[in-house]
JSON list of C-alpha atoms in Angstrom, two decimals:
[
{"chain": "W", "resi": 109, "resn": "GLY", "atom": "CA", "xyz": [0.05, 0.23, 0.08]},
{"chain": "W", "resi": 110, "resn": "GLN", "atom": "CA", "xyz": [0.96, 3.88, -0.08]},
{"chain": "W", "resi": 111, "resn": "GLN", "atom": "CA", "xyz": [3.65, 4.90, 2.34]},
{"chain": "W", "resi": 112, "resn": "LEU", "atom": "CA", "xyz": [5.05, 8.02, 3.45]},
{"chain": "W", "resi": 113, "resn": "ASN", "atom": "CA", "xyz": [8.58, 8.64, 2.57]},
{"chain": "W", "resi": 114, "resn": "GLN", "atom": "CA", "xyz": [10.31, 8.38, 6.13]},
{"chain": "W", "resi": 115, "resn": "SER", "atom": "CA", "xyz": [14.16, 9.00, 6.81]},
{"chain": "W", "resi": 116, "resn": "PRO", "atom": "CA", "xyz": [16.55, 8.23, 7.86]},
{"chain": "W", "resi": 117, "resn": "GLN", "atom": "CA", "xyz": [15.86, 4.34, 7.85]},
{"chain": "W", "resi": 118, "resn": "SER", "atom": "CA", "xyz": [18.03, 3.94, 10.89]},
{"chain": "W", "resi": 119, "resn": "MET", "atom": "CA", "xyz": [20.45, 6.10, 13.07]},
{"chain": "W", "resi": 120, "resn": "PHE", "atom": "CA", "xyz": [23.23, 5.23, 15.58]},
{"chain": "W", "resi": 121, "resn": "ILE", "atom": "CA", "xyz": [24.12, 8.05, 17.85]},
{"chain": "W", "resi": 122, "resn": "GLN", "atom": "CA", "xyz": [25.79, 8.56, 21.00]},
{"chain": "W", "resi": 123, "resn": "GLU", "atom": "CA", "xyz": [23.72, 9.24, 24.43]},
{"chain": "W", "resi": 124, "resn": "GLY", "atom": "CA", "xyz": [23.28, 13.07, 24.67]},
{"chain": "W", "resi": 125, "resn": "GLU", "atom": "CA", "xyz": [23.24, 13.58, 20.99]},
{"chain": "W", "resi": 126, "resn": "ASP", "atom": "CA", "xyz": [20.22, 15.47, 19.21]},
{"chain": "W", "resi": 127, "resn": "VAL", "atom": "CA", "xyz": [18.03, 13.03, 16.82]},
{"chain": "W", "resi": 128, "resn": "SER", "atom": "CA", "xyz": [16.21, 14.32, 13.82]},
{"chain": "W", "resi": 129, "resn": "MET", "atom": "CA", "xyz": [13.79, 12.50, 11.37]},
{"chain": "W", "resi": 130, "resn": "ASN", "atom": "CA", "xyz": [11.15, 13.70, 9.18]},
{"chain": "W", "resi": 131, "resn": "CYS", "atom": "CA", "xyz": [8.43, 12.17, 6.52]},
{"chain": "W", "resi": 132, "resn": "THR", "atom": "CA", "xyz": [7.38, 13.60, 3.08]},
{"chain": "W", "resi": 133, "resn": "SER", "atom": "CA", "xyz": [4.89, 13.02, 1.10]},
{"chain": "W", "resi": 134, "resn": "SER", "atom": "CA", "xyz": [3.42, 14.15, -2.68]},
{"chain": "W", "resi": 135, "resn": "SER", "atom": "CA", "xyz": [0.14, 14.91, -1.20]},
{"chain": "W", "resi": 136, "resn": "ILE", "atom": "CA", "xyz": [-1.86, 17.12, 1.43]},
{"chain": "W", "resi": 137, "resn": "PHE", "atom": "CA", "xyz": [-2.27, 15.42, 4.85]},
{"chain": "W", "resi": 138, "resn": "ASN", "atom": "CA", "xyz": [-4.71, 16.98, 7.62]},
{"chain": "W", "resi": 139, "resn": "THR", "atom": "CA", "xyz": [-3.32, 14.89, 10.25]},
{"chain": "W", "resi": 140, "resn": "TRP", "atom": "CA", "xyz": [0.22, 13.96, 11.26]},
{"chain": "W", "resi": 141, "resn": "LEU", "atom": "CA", "xyz": [0.87, 11.42, 13.96]},
{"chain": "W", "resi": 142, "resn": "TRP", "atom": "CA", "xyz": [4.44, 10.82, 15.65]},
{"chain": "W", "resi": 143, "resn": "TYR", "atom": "CA", "xyz": [4.52, 6.76, 17.02]},
{"chain": "W", "resi": 144, "resn": "LYS", "atom": "CA", "xyz": [7.45, 4.91, 18.95]},
{"chain": "W", "resi": 145, "resn": "GLN", "atom": "CA", "xyz": [7.46, 1.49, 18.96]},
{"chain": "W", "resi": 146, "resn": "ASP", "atom": "CA", "xyz": [9.71, -1.49, 20.97]},
{"chain": "W", "resi": 147, "resn": "PRO", "atom": "CA", "xyz": [10.28, -4.67, 20.04]},
{"chain": "W", "resi": 148, "resn": "GLY", "atom": "CA", "xyz": [7.24, -6.79, 20.56]},
{"chain": "W", "resi": 149, "resn": "GLU", "atom": "CA", "xyz": [5.20, -4.28, 21.25]},
{"chain": "W", "resi": 150, "resn": "GLY", "atom": "CA", "xyz": [2.28, -1.98, 19.56]},
{"chain": "W", "resi": 151, "resn": "PRO", "atom": "CA", "xyz": [3.07, 1.53, 18.67]},
{"chain": "W", "resi": 152, "resn": "VAL", "atom": "CA", "xyz": [2.68, 4.28, 21.36]},
{"chain": "W", "resi": 153, "resn": "LEU", "atom": "CA", "xyz": [1.69, 7.87, 20.52]},
{"chain": "W", "resi": 154, "resn": "LEU", "atom": "CA", "xyz": [4.24, 10.41, 20.97]},
{"chain": "W", "resi": 155, "resn": "ILE", "atom": "CA", "xyz": [2.39, 13.10, 19.66]},
{"chain": "W", "resi": 156, "resn": "ALA", "atom": "CA", "xyz": [-0.43, 14.16, 17.57]},
{"chain": "W", "resi": 157, "resn": "LEU", "atom": "CA", "xyz": [-0.42, 17.40, 14.92]},
{"chain": "W", "resi": 158, "resn": "TYR", "atom": "CA", "xyz": [-3.84, 18.81, 13.63]},
{"chain": "W", "resi": 159, "resn": "LYS", "atom": "CA", "xyz": [-3.00, 22.07, 12.17]},
{"chain": "W", "resi": 160, "resn": "ALA", "atom": "CA", "xyz": [-0.21, 23.27, 9.40]},
{"chain": "W", "resi": 161, "resn": "GLY", "atom": "CA", "xyz": [2.82, 25.16, 11.05]},
{"chain": "W", "resi": 162, "resn": "GLU", "atom": "CA", "xyz": [1.89, 23.24, 14.67]},
{"chain": "W", "resi": 163, "resn": "LEU", "atom": "CA", "xyz": [4.96, 22.79, 16.58]},
{"chain": "W", "resi": 164, "resn": "THR", "atom": "CA", "xyz": [4.40, 20.61, 19.54]},
{"chain": "W", "resi": 165, "resn": "SER", "atom": "CA", "xyz": [6.55, 19.33, 22.33]},
{"chain": "W", "resi": 166, "resn": "ASN", "atom": "CA", "xyz": [6.45, 16.15, 24.75]},
{"chain": "W", "resi": 167, "resn": "GLY", "atom": "CA", "xyz": [9.21, 16.14, 26.61]},
{"chain": "W", "resi": 168, "resn": "ARG", "atom": "CA", "xyz": [12.35, 15.86, 24.88]},
{"chain": "W", "resi": 169, "resn": "LEU", "atom": "CA", "xyz": [10.16, 15.29, 21.81]},
{"chain": "W", "resi": 170, "resn": "THR", "atom": "CA", "xyz": [9.36, 18.09, 19.17]},
{"chain": "W", "resi": 171, "resn": "ALA", "atom": "CA", "xyz": [7.74, 17.43, 16.38]},
{"chain": "W", "resi": 172, "resn": "GLN", "atom": "CA", "xyz": [6.30, 20.00, 13.29]},
{"chain": "W", "resi": 173, "resn": "PHE", "atom": "CA", "xyz": [3.27, 20.06, 10.98]},
{"chain": "W", "resi": 174, "resn": "GLY", "atom": "CA", "xyz": [4.96, 21.23, 7.93]},
{"chain": "W", "resi": 175, "resn": "ILE", "atom": "CA", "xyz": [3.50, 24.62, 6.61]},
{"chain": "W", "resi": 176, "resn": "THR", "atom": "CA", "xyz": [2.69, 22.64, 3.14]},
{"chain": "W", "resi": 177, "resn": "ARG", "atom": "CA", "xyz": [0.94, 19.91, 4.68]},
{"chain": "W", "resi": 178, "resn": "LYS", "atom": "CA", "xyz": [3.48, 17.29, 2.83]},
{"chain": "W", "resi": 179, "resn": "ASP", "atom": "CA", "xyz": [5.86, 17.08, 5.74]},
{"chain": "W", "resi": 180, "resn": "SER", "atom": "CA", "xyz": [6.29, 16.47, 9.21]},
{"chain": "W", "resi": 181, "resn": "PHE", "atom": "CA", "xyz": [9.68, 16.01, 11.56]},
{"chain": "W", "resi": 182, "resn": "LEU", "atom": "CA", "xyz": [10.36, 14.53, 14.93]},
{"chain": "W", "resi": 183, "resn": "ASN", "atom": "CA", "xyz": [13.14, 15.79, 17.12]},
{"chain": "W", "resi": 184, "resn": "ILE", "atom": "CA", "xyz": [14.96, 14.44, 20.06]},
{"chain": "W", "resi": 185, "resn": "SER", "atom": "CA", "xyz": [16.94, 16.38, 22.43]},
{"chain": "W", "resi": 186, "resn": "ALA", "atom": "CA", "xyz": [19.32, 14.93, 24.39]},
{"chain": "W", "resi": 187, "resn": "SER", "atom": "CA", "xyz": [18.92, 11.38, 23.79]},
{"chain": "W", "resi": 188, "resn": "ILE", "atom": "CA", "xyz": [18.98, 8.34, 26.42]},
{"chain": "W", "resi": 189, "resn": "PRO", "atom": "CA", "xyz": [19.41, 4.76, 26.00]},
{"chain": "W", "resi": 190, "resn": "SER", "atom": "CA", "xyz": [15.77, 4.33, 26.42]},
{"chain": "W", "resi": 191, "resn": "ASP", "atom": "CA", "xyz": [15.20, 6.28, 23.33]},
{"chain": "W", "resi": 192, "resn": "VAL", "atom": "CA", "xyz": [15.97, 3.17, 21.18]},
{"chain": "W", "resi": 193, "resn": "GLY", "atom": "CA", "xyz": [13.11, 1.72, 19.07]},
{"chain": "W", "resi": 194, "resn": "ILE", "atom": "CA", "xyz": [11.65, 2.05, 15.84]},
{"chain": "W", "resi": 195, "resn": "TYR", "atom": "CA", "xyz": [9.64, 5.68, 15.38]},
{"chain": "W", "resi": 196, "resn": "PHE", "atom": "CA", "xyz": [6.77, 6.03, 12.60]},
{"chain": "W", "resi": 197, "resn": "CYS", "atom": "CA", "xyz": [5.13, 8.70, 11.08]},
{"chain": "W", "resi": 198, "resn": "ALA", "atom": "CA", "xyz": [1.65, 8.16, 10.11]},
{"chain": "W", "resi": 199, "resn": "GLY", "atom": "CA", "xyz": [-0.66, 10.75, 8.23]},
{"chain": "W", "resi": 200, "resn": "LEU", "atom": "CA", "xyz": [-4.35, 11.32, 7.85]},
{"chain": "W", "resi": 201, "resn": "ARG", "atom": "CA", "xyz": [-5.72, 12.77, 4.73]},
{"chain": "W", "resi": 202, "resn": "ASN", "atom": "CA", "xyz": [-9.29, 13.47, 5.99]},
{"chain": "W", "resi": 203, "resn": "GLN", "atom": "CA", "xyz": [-11.29, 12.64, 8.55]},
{"chain": "W", "resi": 204, "resn": "GLY", "atom": "CA", "xyz": [-12.43, 9.25, 9.40]},
{"chain": "W", "resi": 205, "resn": "GLY", "atom": "CA", "xyz": [-9.82, 8.26, 6.81]},
{"chain": "W", "resi": 206, "resn": "LYS", "atom": "CA", "xyz": [-7.17, 5.24, 7.03]},
{"chain": "W", "resi": 207, "resn": "LEU", "atom": "CA", "xyz": [-3.83, 5.77, 8.62]},
{"chain": "W", "resi": 208, "resn": "ILE", "atom": "CA", "xyz": [-0.86, 5.87, 6.10]},
{"chain": "W", "resi": 209, "resn": "PHE", "atom": "CA", "xyz": [2.42, 5.00, 7.74]},
{"chain": "W", "resi": 210, "resn": "GLY", "atom": "CA", "xyz": [5.91, 5.78, 6.77]},
{"chain": "W", "resi": 211, "resn": "GLN", "atom": "CA", "xyz": [8.77, 2.77, 6.88]},
{"chain": "W", "resi": 212, "resn": "GLY", "atom": "CA", "xyz": [10.08, 3.57, 9.99]},
{"chain": "W", "resi": 213, "resn": "THR", "atom": "CA", "xyz": [13.22, 5.02, 11.53]},
{"chain": "W", "resi": 214, "resn": "GLU", "atom": "CA", "xyz": [15.49, 2.58, 13.55]},
{"chain": "W", "resi": 215, "resn": "LEU", "atom": "CA", "xyz": [16.89, 4.44, 16.65]},
{"chain": "W", "resi": 216, "resn": "SER", "atom": "CA", "xyz": [20.30, 3.01, 18.12]},
{"chain": "W", "resi": 217, "resn": "VAL", "atom": "CA", "xyz": [21.88, 4.79, 21.44]},
{"chain": "W", "resi": 218, "resn": "LYS", "atom": "CA", "xyz": [25.07, 4.10, 22.50]},
{"chain": "W", "resi": 219, "resn": "PRO", "atom": "CA", "xyz": [25.74, 4.75, 26.10]},
{"chain": "K", "resi": 944, "resn": "GLY", "atom": "CA", "xyz": [-4.30, 8.44, 28.05]},
{"chain": "K", "resi": 945, "resn": "ALA", "atom": "CA", "xyz": [-6.88, 6.00, 25.79]},
{"chain": "K", "resi": 946, "resn": "VAL", "atom": "CA", "xyz": [-5.72, 2.62, 26.72]},
{"chain": "K", "resi": 947, "resn": "VAL", "atom": "CA", "xyz": [-6.29, -0.59, 24.27]},
{"chain": "K", "resi": 948, "resn": "SER", "atom": "CA", "xyz": [-5.64, -4.15, 25.08]},
{"chain": "K", "resi": 949, "resn": "GLN", "atom": "CA", "xyz": [-5.14, -7.03, 23.55]},
{"chain": "K", "resi": 950, "resn": "HIS", "atom": "CA", "xyz": [-5.86, -10.82, 24.19]},
{"chain": "K", "resi": 951, "resn": "PRO", "atom": "CA", "xyz": [-3.62, -12.99, 24.00]},
{"chain": "K", "resi": 952, "resn": "SER", "atom": "CA", "xyz": [-0.37, -11.55, 23.67]},
{"chain": "K", "resi": 953, "resn": "ARG", "atom": "CA", "xyz": [1.02, -14.87, 21.99]},
{"chain": "K", "resi": 954, "resn": "VAL", "atom": "CA", "xyz": [-0.25, -17.67, 20.51]},
{"chain": "K", "resi": 955, "resn": "ILE", "atom": "CA", "xyz": [0.94, -20.93, 18.92]},
{"chain": "K", "resi": 956, "resn": "CYS", "atom": "CA", "xyz": [-1.22, -23.24, 17.03]},
{"chain": "K", "resi": 957, "resn": "LYS", "atom": "CA", "xyz": [-1.35, -25.83, 14.73]},
{"chain": "K", "resi": 958, "resn": "SER", "atom": "CA", "xyz": [-1.87, -25.61, 11.04]},
{"chain": "K", "resi": 959, "resn": "GLY", "atom": "CA", "xyz": [-5.51, -26.11, 10.17]},
{"chain": "K", "resi": 960, "resn": "THR", "atom": "CA", "xyz": [-6.95, -24.66, 13.76]},
{"chain": "K", "resi": 961, "resn": "SER", "atom": "CA", "xyz": [-8.58, -21.29, 13.86]},
{"chain": "K", "resi": 962, "resn": "VAL", "atom": "CA", "xyz": [-7.39, -18.22, 16.16]},
{"chain": "K", "resi": 963, "resn": "LYS", "atom": "CA", "xyz": [-9.53, -15.85, 17.93]},
{"chain": "K", "resi": 964, "resn": "ILE", "atom": "CA", "xyz": [-7.61, -12.56, 18.84]},
{"chain": "K", "resi": 965, "resn": "GLU", "atom": "CA", "xyz": [-9.59, -9.98, 20.83]},
{"chain": "K", "resi": 966, "resn": "CYS", "atom": "CA", "xyz": [-9.14, -6.25, 20.94]},
{"chain": "K", "resi": 967, "resn": "ARG", "atom": "CA", "xyz": [-10.58, -4.08, 23.92]},
{"chain": "K", "resi": 968, "resn": "SER", "atom": "CA", "xyz": [-10.65, -0.36, 24.16]},
{"chain": "K", "resi": 969, "resn": "LEU", "atom": "CA", "xyz": [-10.51, 0.09, 28.11]},
{"chain": "K", "resi": 970, "resn": "ASP", "atom": "CA", "xyz": [-11.55, 3.39, 28.72]},
{"chain": "K", "resi": 971, "resn": "PHE", "atom": "CA", "xyz": [-13.13, 4.81, 26.06]},
{"chain": "K", "resi": 972, "resn": "GLN", "atom": "CA", "xyz": [-16.11, 3.54, 23.33]},
{"chain": "K", "resi": 973, "resn": "ALA", "atom": "CA", "xyz": [-14.33, 2.90, 19.86]},
{"chain": "K", "resi": 974, "resn": "THR", "atom": "CA", "xyz": [-16.84, 2.90, 17.15]},
{"chain": "K", "resi": 975, "resn": "THR", "atom": "CA", "xyz": [-14.29, 1.88, 14.89]},
{"chain": "K", "resi": 976, "resn": "MET", "atom": "CA", "xyz": [-11.43, -0.15, 15.31]},
{"chain": "K", "resi": 977, "resn": "PHE", "atom": "CA", "xyz": [-8.52, -1.30, 12.88]},
{"chain": "K", "resi": 978, "resn": "TRP", "atom": "CA", "xyz": [-6.41, -4.54, 12.52]},
{"chain": "K", "resi": 979, "resn": "TYR", "atom": "CA", "xyz": [-2.97, -4.36, 11.20]},
{"chain": "K", "resi": 980, "resn": "ARG", "atom": "CA", "xyz": [-0.36, -7.04, 10.50]},
{"chain": "K", "resi": 981, "resn": "GLN", "atom": "CA", "xyz": [3.16, -6.38, 10.75]},
{"chain": "K", "resi": 982, "resn": "PHE", "atom": "CA", "xyz": [6.12, -8.72, 9.50]},
{"chain": "K", "resi": 983, "resn": "PRO", "atom": "CA", "xyz": [9.79, -8.31, 11.06]},
{"chain": "K", "resi": 984, "resn": "LYS", "atom": "CA", "xyz": [11.49, -4.76, 10.17]},
{"chain": "K", "resi": 985, "resn": "GLN", "atom": "CA", "xyz": [8.29, -3.68, 8.27]},
{"chain": "K", "resi": 986, "resn": "SER", "atom": "CA", "xyz": [5.71, -0.85, 8.59]},
{"chain": "K", "resi": 987, "resn": "LEU", "atom": "CA", "xyz": [2.37, -1.74, 9.81]},
{"chain": "K", "resi": 988, "resn": "MET", "atom": "CA", "xyz": [0.13, -3.00, 7.30]},
{"chain": "K", "resi": 989, "resn": "LEU", "atom": "CA", "xyz": [-3.85, -2.19, 7.25]},
{"chain": "K", "resi": 990, "resn": "MET", "atom": "CA", "xyz": [-5.69, -5.43, 7.02]},
{"chain": "K", "resi": 991, "resn": "ALA", "atom": "CA", "xyz": [-9.35, -4.16, 7.74]},
{"chain": "K", "resi": 992, "resn": "THR", "atom": "CA", "xyz": [-11.37, -1.51, 9.24]},
{"chain": "K", "resi": 993, "resn": "SER", "atom": "CA", "xyz": [-13.96, -2.65, 11.93]},
{"chain": "K", "resi": 994, "resn": "ASN", "atom": "CA", "xyz": [-16.92, -0.72, 12.64]},
{"chain": "K", "resi": 995, "resn": "GLU", "atom": "CA", "xyz": [-19.32, -1.53, 15.52]},
{"chain": "K", "resi": 996, "resn": "GLY", "atom": "CA", "xyz": [-22.77, -2.94, 14.40]},
{"chain": "K", "resi": 997, "resn": "SER", "atom": "CA", "xyz": [-21.84, -3.44, 10.62]},
{"chain": "K", "resi": 998, "resn": "LYS", "atom": "CA", "xyz": [-19.79, -5.24, 8.25]},
{"chain": "K", "resi": 999, "resn": "ALA", "atom": "CA", "xyz": [-15.76, -4.96, 8.47]},
{"chain": "K", "resi": 1000, "resn": "THR", "atom": "CA", "xyz": [-14.28, -3.01, 5.74]},
{"chain": "K", "resi": 1001, "resn": "TYR", "atom": "CA", "xyz": [-11.58, -5.16, 4.23]},
{"chain": "K", "resi": 1002, "resn": "GLU", "atom": "CA", "xyz": [-8.18, -3.88, 2.07]},
{"chain": "K", "resi": 1003, "resn": "GLN", "atom": "CA", "xyz": [-7.35, -4.86, -1.17]},
{"chain": "K", "resi": 1004, "resn": "GLY", "atom": "CA", "xyz": [-5.81, -8.36, -1.25]},
{"chain": "K", "resi": 1005, "resn": "VAL", "atom": "CA", "xyz": [-6.92, -9.54, 2.38]},
{"chain": "K", "resi": 1006, "resn": "GLU", "atom": "CA", "xyz": [-9.26, -12.26, 2.47]},
{"chain": "K", "resi": 1007, "resn": "LYS", "atom": "CA", "xyz": [-12.67, -11.73, 4.40]},
{"chain": "K", "resi": 1008, "resn": "ASP", "atom": "CA", "xyz": [-13.26, -15.21, 4.72]},
{"chain": "K", "resi": 1009, "resn": "LYS", "atom": "CA", "xyz": [-9.65, -16.07, 5.80]},
{"chain": "K", "resi": 1010, "resn": "PHE", "atom": "CA", "xyz": [-9.60, -12.89, 8.50]},
{"chain": "K", "resi": 1011, "resn": "LEU", "atom": "CA", "xyz": [-13.26, -12.91, 9.90]},
{"chain": "K", "resi": 1012, "resn": "ILE", "atom": "CA", "xyz": [-13.85, -9.30, 11.88]},
{"chain": "K", "resi": 1013, "resn": "ASN", "atom": "CA", "xyz": [-16.39, -8.88, 14.68]},
{"chain": "K", "resi": 1014, "resn": "HIS", "atom": "CA", "xyz": [-17.20, -5.67, 16.37]},
{"chain": "K", "resi": 1015, "resn": "ALA", "atom": "CA", "xyz": [-20.06, -6.41, 18.36]},
{"chain": "K", "resi": 1016, "resn": "SER", "atom": "CA", "xyz": [-19.62, -3.59, 20.65]},
{"chain": "K", "resi": 1017, "resn": "LEU", "atom": "CA", "xyz": [-18.37, -0.42, 21.31]},
{"chain": "K", "resi": 1018, "resn": "THR", "atom": "CA", "xyz": [-15.08, -1.49, 23.46]},
{"chain": "K", "resi": 1019, "resn": "LEU", "atom": "CA", "xyz": [-14.73, -5.05, 21.48]},
{"chain": "K", "resi": 1020, "resn": "SER", "atom": "CA", "xyz": [-13.31, -6.10, 18.15]},
{"chain": "K", "resi": 1021, "resn": "THR", "atom": "CA", "xyz": [-12.14, -9.39, 17.36]},
{"chain": "K", "resi": 1022, "resn": "LEU", "atom": "CA", "xyz": [-10.24, -11.17, 14.67]},
{"chain": "K", "resi": 1023, "resn": "THR", "atom": "CA", "xyz": [-10.21, -15.05, 13.88]},
{"chain": "K", "resi": 1024, "resn": "VAL", "atom": "CA", "xyz": [-7.63, -16.06, 12.03]},
{"chain": "K", "resi": 1025, "resn": "THR", "atom": "CA", "xyz": [-9.64, -19.27, 10.06]},
{"chain": "K", "resi": 1026, "resn": "SER", "atom": "CA", "xyz": [-7.72, -22.35, 9.24]},
{"chain": "K", "resi": 1027, "resn": "ALA", "atom": "CA", "xyz": [-4.41, -20.88, 10.04]},
{"chain": "K", "resi": 1028, "resn": "HIS", "atom": "CA", "xyz": [-1.33, -22.01, 8.00]},
{"chain": "K", "resi": 1029, "resn": "PRO", "atom": "CA", "xyz": [2.45, -21.14, 8.63]},
{"chain": "K", "resi": 1030, "resn": "GLU", "atom": "CA", "xyz": [2.18, -18.07, 6.31]},
{"chain": "K", "resi": 1031, "resn": "ASP", "atom": "CA", "xyz": [-0.21, -16.41, 8.33]},
{"chain": "K", "resi": 1032, "resn": "SER", "atom": "CA", "xyz": [2.21, -16.17, 11.52]},
{"chain": "K", "resi": 1033, "resn": "SER", "atom": "CA", "xyz": [2.81, -12.58, 12.03]},
{"chain": "K", "resi": 1034, "resn": "PHE", "atom": "CA", "xyz": [2.29, -9.91, 14.48]},
{"chain": "K", "resi": 1035, "resn": "TYR", "atom": "CA", "xyz": [-1.26, -8.68, 14.50]},
{"chain": "K", "resi": 1036, "resn": "ILE", "atom": "CA", "xyz": [-2.02, -5.10, 16.10]},
{"chain": "K", "resi": 1037, "resn": "CYS", "atom": "CA", "xyz": [-5.44, -3.53, 16.52]},
{"chain": "K", "resi": 1038, "resn": "SER", "atom": "CA", "xyz": [-5.75, 0.13, 17.08]},
{"chain": "K", "resi": 1039, "resn": "ALA", "atom": "CA", "xyz": [-9.07, 2.14, 18.24]},
{"chain": "K", "resi": 1040, "resn": "ARG", "atom": "CA", "xyz": [-10.02, 5.36, 16.63]},
{"chain": "K", "resi": 1041, "resn": "ALA", "atom": "CA", "xyz": [-9.70, 8.21, 19.55]},
{"chain": "K", "resi": 1042, "resn": "PRO", "atom": "CA", "xyz": [-13.45, 9.64, 20.73]},
{"chain": "K", "resi": 1043, "resn": "SER", "atom": "CA", "xyz": [-15.26, 12.04, 18.25]},
{"chain": "K", "resi": 1044, "resn": "GLY", "atom": "CA", "xyz": [-13.31, 15.42, 17.74]},
{"chain": "K", "resi": 1045, "resn": "GLN", "atom": "CA", "xyz": [-9.72, 13.73, 17.86]},
{"chain": "K", "resi": 1046, "resn": "GLU", "atom": "CA", "xyz": [-8.14, 11.70, 14.60]},
{"chain": "K", "resi": 1047, "resn": "THR", "atom": "CA", "xyz": [-5.69, 9.77, 16.69]},
{"chain": "K", "resi": 1048, "resn": "GLN", "atom": "CA", "xyz": [-5.64, 6.14, 16.73]},
{"chain": "K", "resi": 1049, "resn": "TYR", "atom": "CA", "xyz": [-4.56, 4.03, 19.72]},
{"chain": "K", "resi": 1050, "resn": "PHE", "atom": "CA", "xyz": [-2.82, 1.05, 19.52]},
{"chain": "K", "resi": 1051, "resn": "GLY", "atom": "CA", "xyz": [-2.88, -2.38, 21.19]},
{"chain": "K", "resi": 1052, "resn": "PRO", "atom": "CA", "xyz": [0.23, -4.27, 22.33]},
{"chain": "K", "resi": 1053, "resn": "GLY", "atom": "CA", "xyz": [0.02, -6.58, 19.64]},
{"chain": "K", "resi": 1054, "resn": "THR", "atom": "CA", "xyz": [-0.44, -10.67, 19.66]},
{"chain": "K", "resi": 1055, "resn": "ARG", "atom": "CA", "xyz": [2.29, -12.77, 18.01]},
{"chain": "K", "resi": 1056, "resn": "LEU", "atom": "CA", "xyz": [0.81, -15.79, 16.19]},
{"chain": "K", "resi": 1057, "resn": "LEU", "atom": "CA", "xyz": [3.00, -18.77, 15.35]},
{"chain": "K", "resi": 1058, "resn": "VAL", "atom": "CA", "xyz": [1.70, -21.58, 13.36]},
{"chain": "K", "resi": 1059, "resn": "LEU", "atom": "CA", "xyz": [3.24, -24.61, 13.33]}
]
């Protein structure tokens, strides 16, 4: 099925470093969601964005809904070992529609 | 926050048997739930949309007679994998759409199915 273009696919960073990942699309989305998935678990919602240009923080995480409605990024500041996991972006085109997922970004943090 | 549970968390069954997976929204009513399948190192693949009180809507390529979905109440949807085969082994995850006004989905913890 159709997916969002999420990058990078994987990241290997040192504890304390900042992380940035993004998702892009050729079409417009009205909602952007960022999830984190640990091995063997379901995705956990990190941040939800509902308005173009919206910038939202959740602790060390910050996400923005691109002004063109075709992209979103997620930043993690001062990474810690428990940030390890796979991060997915997901977009909704219209109310009541289906979530379209990115391919995921696998984050590894070296203590 | 909204909590979604799944049961069982993992199941091993013999080829040819049927397996039922339950998805419950614990602290909110969900008129719409979704069933996904995920293979290792891959993203989530939507299988079907489950609507309370009506038939599920299946994605292209997903056999409705193979994957039976029932959404009999506002807090429970079930997925039954009928006549399971080894190729049905996967990680099955459900999600529930948040209460009206929020276009957000909350996911269950997933069910690991292994068909021998």
